[in-house]
Each structure stands twice: as structure tokens, then as C-alpha cells.
């Protein structure tokens, strides 16, 4: 199939380029409105009890959870008559705004103490912006434009979950542009050093831009028919640049090797597609499968990144297999134009054991390294594995949470409001849990008894109902006016206020409430319940996602290697390469070590539970990428030589320089995204390069050769039925036979 594709692309190169460019332009135009279709958030499980509680609260009581918080600061004290009048008027104006409900403030709730700051100069206005995520985020932006800033002697700052979502979306768009601006020129410089030629260096970037615009266009279509989270755009930019450059670099390097071995450009393109093209095909499938495994999780943010990762991998692979060969056919020998360094000679793809200059491949650095490692495999495997496990040790102390405003930079108004509320207010009130009974609440005595029982639970400060507030050891207090409608027909709900603002206490409280026997179906909602259910969903579906990845990888790796043992070895080594990534994730982002090196972000003492899941899906696919590059070439050498040790050393030597170059190039792209203002994206910008570099150095240079030396010929063994299966359906690199250059070839290739 790839051979036929090569023939088609060479013959129709101009048509292929025109169509590719046209589709890329259409995708690029569509991407200008992509962020209008994306939504922030998506870190909740829509099938969970907390989501059903929110739905019941809206349907039965016409109330949504508070998602808007205005921090009001005054020079005078908030109890001064002039400040009271201005604050009351501001609350009334906001309550009359379309799309805003349940507005209350310190001044309209009988001066509730939890809405007054400790200094006496700050107070809160709270409310709910109605509508779905897209509508509410657009509405809060409009309200902030009208109300935020100085007015009537008050300084107003917008915050709350909807404002946080809006700023997350805007910051994501800004970061994607900044990341591209930083990554592209640095990567171009790196590619010039790798290839020594400006023309050759420009090809991977050109293909990367085409792939990114195509992916953005398809993401726009996807966002038009379903909900897609805003972080998906960062995946397209981050992964799109990296993978397309990775694949193109492999293809261009192989093409140059084939030219230097004496092939004419059309034959060199055919040889490249039928050899390196197979590896690119498999690698794209590997990353796509790893990404699609995230579709098991019900959290929309995770699913969106999975869909974006799969689309990006497949389109990056397709662009490298179609658009890039068309460019090569157009350029022909002119790929070496713009040379700034003298030409380096690299090993050819044949099995003669010499490069085009007649030098033995056994003299190369990677061959010598592999030979040295295979002389002492046991101590080297032990030492390197122990080192990687040591780097991953901090992961044992991981403390999972869910993302909040602290993932944003300090300039975020939602972040500023949240920090102020935590520092100066009794924020336990804002963390109240909603216990909703959609039906069965007609027995008021039973309702009261249940509320009383909840008030006596540990970590509960009060349970507010329609008739008063119950609290252990205290007399009933007047009801809070913000919870004016606690009963509607046979439906009822309570507001359970935790004693502290601690997220851990609130999480425990969710479980304690749900463990209580209720006289009716009681649904527990609220921010803590949403986070609790999201973490539970990740834990529940993680085995399914892992099983999908592992099973698919085993099958695909067998098709590449024809071995029973190597797929298992590759999976173990790819997982081992991730240890440093997950250790660094905890050490930097949870514990705060070296945090100052990575810009404006605040260690929170926990890690958003979505980060390890999403990072594993992307990083595991990338780690497998380099395993595929190496194992496919080793398979080719094993079939030529029949020697397992020679196959390892020669395969490592022939892929050494190009895999190192690819790892450097893709790491440069990923590191550029540490400039992001969102700590979630910073985590990918640090974690992904670590995974790639560990795999391309310690795993490839030490652990893999040592493990394959210990396995010997058994490494390549498969039972007879599987050997026949691989012989028929296996994916092999099959370089085309060398053909003499004909005078007509130059005209054929332009």
C-alpha cells in the first residue's frame, strides 16, 4: 500500500500539495473561531450523584450552585452607611441582570458574618450565572466588562467558578499562540543543526504547520457537534508540532540516506515510504490508541484531550506520509540547498555493514555503547532501573485533588478573589454541600430528624433548612436568607456547611453524609461532592483505559517485531521511562521544589487528579514511539544477520543519531510550553520532555540492549502459528532495492 502511495504522490505531487494546502488553509480559517466553540471546565462526571443533585436543584427549585463571586473592597468599613448603600445598590443591579439568579450579598442577608472580611473593608456578593458552560462563560465576561473596577467608591473584582472557566479558556488561547511563537523559531534552529541544510530543516516545520491547521479544522468540526474542552487546543498545538516534526525528521533523514546510497529521487521516496513510512504509520497508531484510551473516562476535559491527541497523531502521520513525500518529489536533490554546515555521512539502510563512504557501522558511538552494555547487562540494568525508580519515588507521596483557581497565574481575577476569600473570609460557607431530595420530603418531622442527624456529623458546622439551622450543641439559629426555598412540593434540600475550608475535610464529609441512612433518596452535591465523584470516576475507569492501551500495544508491537517477548519488554520499559516524569510531577508541582524556575505558578500541596491520567496517555504513547523506531530497525537487522547481539548493536547505531535528534526536537517544542500561565499545561511542558529524554537515553542506550542481551534468541521467539501470522500480516521495514539513476529521473522529480 505504501509503495502504491509513493507512486501516486510522485506522479501527482503538485495536485497533492495544492489539495493539502487548500485543506490546511480551510482548517486554519476555521481555527480562528475555534475558541468560541470550546468550553473550559469539564472536570466533573456528568453521570455522578453530584451531577444529578445539581440537575434536581435546578429542576425542582430553580436554583443552581453559586458560580459567581464578586469581591467588593472599600476604603471605608463595609458597615459604613455610604458603603452599605453602594453595596446594596450594586447587589440589586446585578440581581436584575438577565441570566443571573440567586444574588445575595453581605448587605442583603442581614450582614451575614461569613460574607464579611476580617479587615472589615471587604465583602462578598454571590450569585449564579445561568445557562450551559458556553452561555454562562460568555455572560460572565459581559458582566465583568460592565461591573468590574471602581464604581461608587467601591473596587469590584469578579471571581467564582464561571469566571475561572472563562479565564482558563482565554489563557489557553493566549498560551497556544505564545507556545507556537517560542517553539517554532527555536525548533528551526535545532533542525538546521541536525540537518545542516536550511531547506531540509524547513520541511518538518512546514509539515507540522499543515498538520496543525488540519487538526484545528477537524477539532472545530468536532466542537460543533459535541462538547470539547479548552485544553484540547493546547494538545493540538503541543503534540501537533512535536509529532509532525518527529515523523518528518525520520522521513527526511531516511530520504537523504537513500539519495546518498545512489537512488534516484523517485526510488528514494519509494524506499523511504516502504521503510520509515511503516514506522511512522505504526507510531501514529500507537499515540492515537494511547490517547483514545482516555475516552473511557466520563470527564469531558479528559475525553477532549484524548480525542485531540488521537486526531493530532493520525493527521501528523498522514501529513508526513502524503504531504512530505510530495514536497520531496518536488525538491528532488535540491533538499541539500541552503547548507550551512558541511555534510555529515550517516549509516545507510542496507545490510552490508558499511555506510555510503565505505566505513563500518561498527565504529559508531551507539554501536560501541550497545556492545559495552551487552558485556555487563546485569549490573547495568540494575543500576539504571534503580536510578529511574529513585527519580520516581516522590510519586509515592502523591496527594490527588481537582484543579481550582490556583492553576491560573496571579494576574487572574478569579485567582485573586479565591486567594482573598481563603485568607480573609470564613470560606467554609462557600464550600457548603447541597443535600437534595427530589421527592419524598413531605414528612417534615422526618426531614428535621435527618437534618439534625447530619448536623451532628464530624466536620459539620451547621445544616441549614427552611425552618432554621441545626448545629451540634447549639440552639437553632435563624435560616440564611440565601437559602429561602428549601421545599418545593415533596422535594427538599439542605445546605450542609463544613467546619473548615479544608478540601480534605470536605471530601471526608461527602462520604460521611452518603453513608447516613435517609428517609428518602438523598443526592449530595456541591463543589466537594463534584470533586469527590470526579476522582472516583477516574479511579473506576482507569483499569479499562490501561487494559485498552496494553492489549492494543501488545498486538501492534507483535506485528512490528514478530516476537512474543519483545512487546512485553517494550511495555515495561516504556512504563519505566515514565517514572522520572511522575516523580518530577509531585516534586515540582505538589511539593514546590524548583517552582521558581518555571514562572508564575503556585504549588498547591496536591496534584489535579486529571494530570497523571492525561500525562500518562500522552507520554506513554510518545515513549512507545521511540521503542517502535528502534525495534523495527532491530527487526530488520535481525532478519539480515540472524544474530540477536548484532541486531541490537547495528539497530541502535543506525537509529541512534536520528532518534536523538527527534528526541531533542520534540523536547524543545514541549519545553516551550512551560511559558504557559496555566500550571496544568506547564506540567505537560515538563513531564513530556522528561519521558521522551529518559526513553531516548537511559532506556534506549542502556536498559533495552542489556535486557535483550539477557534474553538472547528467546527475545525474538514466537510459536509457529504466530510466526505464520506475522509473516502474513506483520509490519516490516522493507527498503526498496537500489536502482541506477537515469537521466530522466531529474526531470521526473522536478
mmCIF file of C-alpha atoms in Angstrom, residues 419-601:
data_model
loop_
_atom_site.group_PDB
_atom_site.id
_atom_site.type_symbol
_atom_site.label_atom_id
_atom_site.label_comp_id
_atom_site.label_asym_id
_atom_site.label_seq_id
_atom_site.Cartn_x
_atom_site.Cartn_y
_atom_site.Cartn_z
ATOM 1 C CA UNK A 419 -6.985 33.708 47.345
ATOM 2 C CA UNK A 420 -8.604 36.602 49.211
ATOM 3 C CA UNK A 421 -11.612 34.508 50.229
ATOM 4 C CA UNK A 422 -9.334 31.768 51.567
ATOM 5 C CA UNK A 423 -7.233 34.276 53.510
ATOM 6 C CA UNK A 424 -9.806 36.736 54.844
ATOM 7 C CA UNK A 425 -13.227 35.054 54.890
ATOM 8 C CA UNK A 426 -14.885 32.096 56.512
ATOM 9 C CA UNK A 427 -14.815 30.234 53.221
ATOM 10 C CA UNK A 428 -16.476 27.139 54.697
ATOM 11 C CA UNK A 429 -19.803 28.769 53.859
ATOM 12 C CA UNK A 430 -18.859 28.963 50.200
ATOM 13 C CA UNK A 431 -17.959 25.257 50.353
ATOM 14 C CA UNK A 432 -21.395 24.195 51.595
ATOM 15 C CA UNK A 433 -22.709 20.857 50.327
ATOM 16 C CA UNK A 434 -26.242 20.569 48.950
ATOM 17 C CA UNK A 435 -28.271 17.547 50.026
ATOM 18 C CA UNK A 436 -31.241 17.305 47.651
ATOM 19 C CA UNK A 437 -34.259 15.004 47.945
ATOM 20 C CA UNK A 438 -36.133 15.255 44.611
ATOM 21 C CA UNK A 439 -39.188 13.590 46.201
ATOM 22 C CA UNK A 440 -40.341 12.057 49.475
ATOM 23 C CA UNK A 441 -39.827 15.135 51.643
ATOM 24 C CA UNK A 442 -43.448 15.660 52.738
ATOM 25 C CA UNK A 443 -42.848 14.266 56.254
ATOM 26 C CA UNK A 444 -41.381 17.396 57.858
ATOM 27 C CA UNK A 445 -40.664 15.575 61.121
ATOM 28 C CA UNK A 446 -38.529 13.033 59.276
ATOM 29 C CA UNK A 447 -36.844 15.844 57.360
ATOM 30 C CA UNK A 448 -35.995 17.651 60.578
ATOM 31 C CA UNK A 449 -34.693 14.487 62.249
ATOM 32 C CA UNK A 450 -32.468 13.742 59.254
ATOM 33 C CA UNK A 451 -31.143 17.319 59.224
ATOM 34 C CA UNK A 452 -30.453 17.095 62.942
ATOM 35 C CA UNK A 453 -28.534 13.844 62.439
ATOM 36 C CA UNK A 454 -26.428 15.405 59.686
ATOM 37 C CA UNK A 455 -25.600 18.380 61.930
ATOM 38 C CA UNK A 456 -24.036 16.002 64.448
ATOM 39 C CA UNK A 457 -21.548 14.545 61.969
ATOM 40 C CA UNK A 458 -17.858 15.383 62.417
ATOM 41 C CA UNK A 459 -16.650 18.401 60.443
ATOM 42 C CA UNK A 460 -20.190 19.896 60.182
ATOM 43 C CA UNK A 461 -20.725 23.464 61.417
ATOM 44 C CA UNK A 462 -24.406 23.761 60.507
ATOM 45 C CA UNK A 463 -27.208 22.289 58.445
ATOM 46 C CA UNK A 464 -29.477 24.961 57.059
ATOM 47 C CA UNK A 465 -33.103 24.167 56.270
ATOM 48 C CA UNK A 466 -36.264 26.151 55.586
ATOM 49 C CA UNK A 467 -37.094 26.393 59.290
ATOM 50 C CA UNK A 468 -33.747 27.138 60.862
ATOM 51 C CA UNK A 469 -30.206 25.904 61.320
ATOM 52 C CA UNK A 470 -29.248 22.857 63.318
ATOM 53 C CA UNK A 471 -25.812 22.643 64.918
ATOM 54 C CA UNK A 472 -24.481 20.219 67.479
ATOM 55 C CA UNK A 473 -24.514 21.704 70.950
ATOM 56 C CA UNK A 474 -26.191 24.948 69.847
ATOM 57 C CA UNK A 475 -29.707 26.290 69.718
ATOM 58 C CA UNK A 476 -31.448 26.570 66.384
ATOM 59 C CA UNK A 477 -30.381 29.711 64.560
ATOM 60 C CA UNK A 478 -32.391 31.778 62.055
ATOM 61 C CA UNK A 479 -32.344 30.463 58.497
ATOM 62 C CA UNK A 480 -29.988 32.047 55.995
ATOM 63 C CA UNK A 481 -31.952 34.165 53.514
ATOM 64 C CA UNK A 482 -29.786 32.896 50.659
ATOM 65 C CA UNK A 483 -31.495 29.523 51.128
ATOM 66 C CA UNK A 484 -35.043 30.871 51.062
ATOM 67 C CA UNK A 485 -36.606 27.989 49.120
ATOM 68 C CA UNK A 486 -35.735 24.712 50.768
ATOM 69 C CA UNK A 487 -39.013 22.941 49.989
ATOM 70 C CA UNK A 488 -40.960 22.603 46.748
ATOM 71 C CA UNK A 489 -43.850 20.157 46.800
ATOM 72 C CA UNK A 490 -42.421 16.889 48.065
ATOM 73 C CA UNK A 491 -38.830 17.947 47.267
ATOM 74 C CA UNK A 492 -36.478 19.346 49.887
ATOM 75 C CA UNK A 493 -32.833 20.269 50.191
ATOM 76 C CA UNK A 494 -30.355 21.219 52.905
ATOM 77 C CA UNK A 495 -27.151 23.211 52.871
ATOM 78 C CA UNK A 496 -24.528 21.373 54.935
ATOM 79 C CA UNK A 497 -21.798 23.802 55.994
ATOM 80 C CA UNK A 498 -18.395 22.261 56.862
ATOM 81 C CA UNK A 499 -16.478 23.446 59.917
ATOM 82 C CA UNK A 500 -13.377 24.402 57.939
ATOM 83 C CA UNK A 501 -12.397 25.327 54.405
ATOM 84 C CA UNK A 502 -10.135 22.252 54.204
ATOM 85 C CA UNK A 503 -10.643 20.310 50.972
ATOM 86 C CA UNK A 504 -9.732 17.072 52.765
ATOM 87 C CA UNK A 505 -12.372 17.662 55.452
ATOM 88 C CA UNK A 506 -14.977 18.474 52.805
ATOM 89 C CA UNK A 507 -14.094 15.305 50.873
ATOM 90 C CA UNK A 508 -14.474 13.171 54.007
ATOM 91 C CA UNK A 509 -17.754 14.897 54.755
ATOM 92 C CA UNK A 510 -19.168 13.820 51.385
ATOM 93 C CA UNK A 511 -18.576 10.184 52.268
ATOM 94 C CA UNK A 512 -19.969 10.610 55.775
ATOM 95 C CA UNK A 513 -23.213 12.154 54.525
ATOM 96 C CA UNK A 514 -23.678 9.478 51.896
ATOM 97 C CA UNK A 515 -23.162 6.768 54.494
ATOM 98 C CA UNK A 516 -26.105 8.047 56.564
ATOM 99 C CA UNK A 517 -29.447 6.353 56.164
ATOM 100 C CA UNK A 518 -32.008 8.831 54.838
ATOM 101 C CA UNK A 519 -35.830 8.609 54.907
ATOM 102 C CA UNK A 520 -35.806 9.396 51.154
ATOM 103 C CA UNK A 521 -33.391 9.376 48.248
ATOM 104 C CA UNK A 522 -30.806 11.995 49.139
ATOM 105 C CA UNK A 523 -28.390 13.309 46.500
ATOM 106 C CA UNK A 524 -25.242 15.077 47.691
ATOM 107 C CA UNK A 525 -23.947 17.884 45.503
ATOM 108 C CA UNK A 526 -21.636 20.860 45.749
ATOM 109 C CA UNK A 527 -18.025 21.547 44.802
ATOM 110 C CA UNK A 528 -16.535 18.973 47.188
ATOM 111 C CA UNK A 529 -19.008 16.296 46.042
ATOM 112 C CA UNK A 530 -18.242 17.073 42.389
ATOM 113 C CA UNK A 531 -14.512 16.700 43.016
ATOM 114 C CA UNK A 532 -15.084 13.517 45.034
ATOM 115 C CA UNK A 533 -17.135 11.961 42.239
ATOM 116 C CA UNK A 534 -14.659 13.031 39.553
ATOM 117 C CA UNK A 535 -11.771 11.384 41.394
ATOM 118 C CA UNK A 536 -13.883 8.251 41.908
ATOM 119 C CA UNK A 537 -14.702 8.125 38.187
ATOM 120 C CA UNK A 538 -11.026 8.357 37.282
ATOM 121 C CA UNK A 539 -10.234 5.533 39.682
ATOM 122 C CA UNK A 540 -13.122 3.397 38.419
ATOM 123 C CA UNK A 541 -12.312 3.664 34.717
ATOM 124 C CA UNK A 542 -8.517 3.653 34.964
ATOM 125 C CA UNK A 543 -8.217 -0.180 34.678
ATOM 126 C CA UNK A 544 -10.319 -0.131 31.485
ATOM 127 C CA UNK A 545 -8.136 2.577 29.940
ATOM 128 C CA UNK A 546 -4.931 0.788 30.916
ATOM 129 C CA UNK A 547 -6.278 -2.526 29.649
ATOM 130 C CA UNK A 548 -7.176 -0.985 26.287
ATOM 131 C CA UNK A 549 -3.721 0.549 25.880
ATOM 132 C CA UNK A 550 -1.794 -2.538 26.962
ATOM 133 C CA UNK A 551 -3.794 -5.028 24.913
ATOM 134 C CA UNK A 552 -3.671 -2.922 21.749
ATOM 135 C CA UNK A 553 0.027 -2.202 22.181
ATOM 136 C CA UNK A 554 0.818 -5.894 22.594
ATOM 137 C CA UNK A 555 -0.923 -6.686 19.318
ATOM 138 C CA UNK A 556 0.663 -3.824 17.383
ATOM 139 C CA UNK A 557 4.133 -4.481 18.794
ATOM 140 C CA UNK A 558 3.859 -8.129 17.807
ATOM 141 C CA UNK A 559 3.031 -7.053 14.261
ATOM 142 C CA UNK A 560 6.232 -4.988 14.242
ATOM 143 C CA UNK A 561 8.619 -7.396 15.964
ATOM 144 C CA UNK A 562 7.161 -10.875 15.320
ATOM 145 C CA UNK A 563 8.200 -11.674 18.896
ATOM 146 C CA UNK A 564 6.198 -12.769 21.930
ATOM 147 C CA UNK A 565 8.628 -11.382 24.497
ATOM 148 C CA UNK A 566 9.559 -8.015 22.949
ATOM 149 C CA UNK A 567 6.058 -6.462 23.186
ATOM 150 C CA UNK A 568 6.002 -7.138 26.937
ATOM 151 C CA UNK A 569 9.550 -5.843 27.314
ATOM 152 C CA UNK A 570 8.726 -2.671 25.380
ATOM 153 C CA UNK A 571 5.677 -2.009 27.565
ATOM 154 C CA UNK A 572 7.679 -2.450 30.764
ATOM 155 C CA UNK A 573 10.475 -0.197 29.537
ATOM 156 C CA UNK A 574 8.065 2.491 28.348
ATOM 157 C CA UNK A 575 6.410 2.470 31.772
ATOM 158 C CA UNK A 576 9.848 2.656 33.407
ATOM 159 C CA UNK A 577 10.716 5.724 31.341
ATOM 160 C CA UNK A 578 7.697 7.490 32.875
ATOM 161 C CA UNK A 579 8.941 7.148 36.454
ATOM 162 C CA UNK A 580 11.010 10.331 36.266
ATOM 163 C CA UNK A 581 8.037 12.165 34.784
ATOM 164 C CA UNK A 582 5.668 11.260 37.603
ATOM 165 C CA UNK A 583 8.319 11.804 40.261
ATOM 166 C CA UNK A 584 9.023 15.299 38.914
ATOM 167 C CA UNK A 585 5.296 15.989 38.730
ATOM 168 C CA UNK A 586 4.961 15.556 42.501
ATOM 169 C CA UNK A 587 8.349 17.026 43.407
ATOM 170 C CA UNK A 588 7.772 20.265 41.493
ATOM 171 C CA UNK A 589 4.025 20.847 41.248
ATOM 172 C CA UNK A 590 2.884 19.361 44.554
ATOM 173 C CA UNK A 591 5.871 19.947 46.834
ATOM 174 C CA UNK A 592 7.070 23.149 45.164
ATOM 175 C CA UNK A 593 10.770 22.320 44.655
ATOM 176 C CA UNK A 594 12.399 24.490 41.963
ATOM 177 C CA UNK A 595 8.980 26.070 41.342
ATOM 178 C CA UNK A 596 10.603 29.453 40.728
ATOM 179 C CA UNK A 597 12.340 28.142 37.614
ATOM 180 C CA UNK A 598 9.056 27.626 35.802
ATOM 181 C CA UNK A 599 7.418 31.037 36.007
ATOM 182 C CA UNK A 600 4.269 32.187 37.754
ATOM 183 C CA UNK A 601 2.593 29.214 39.376
#
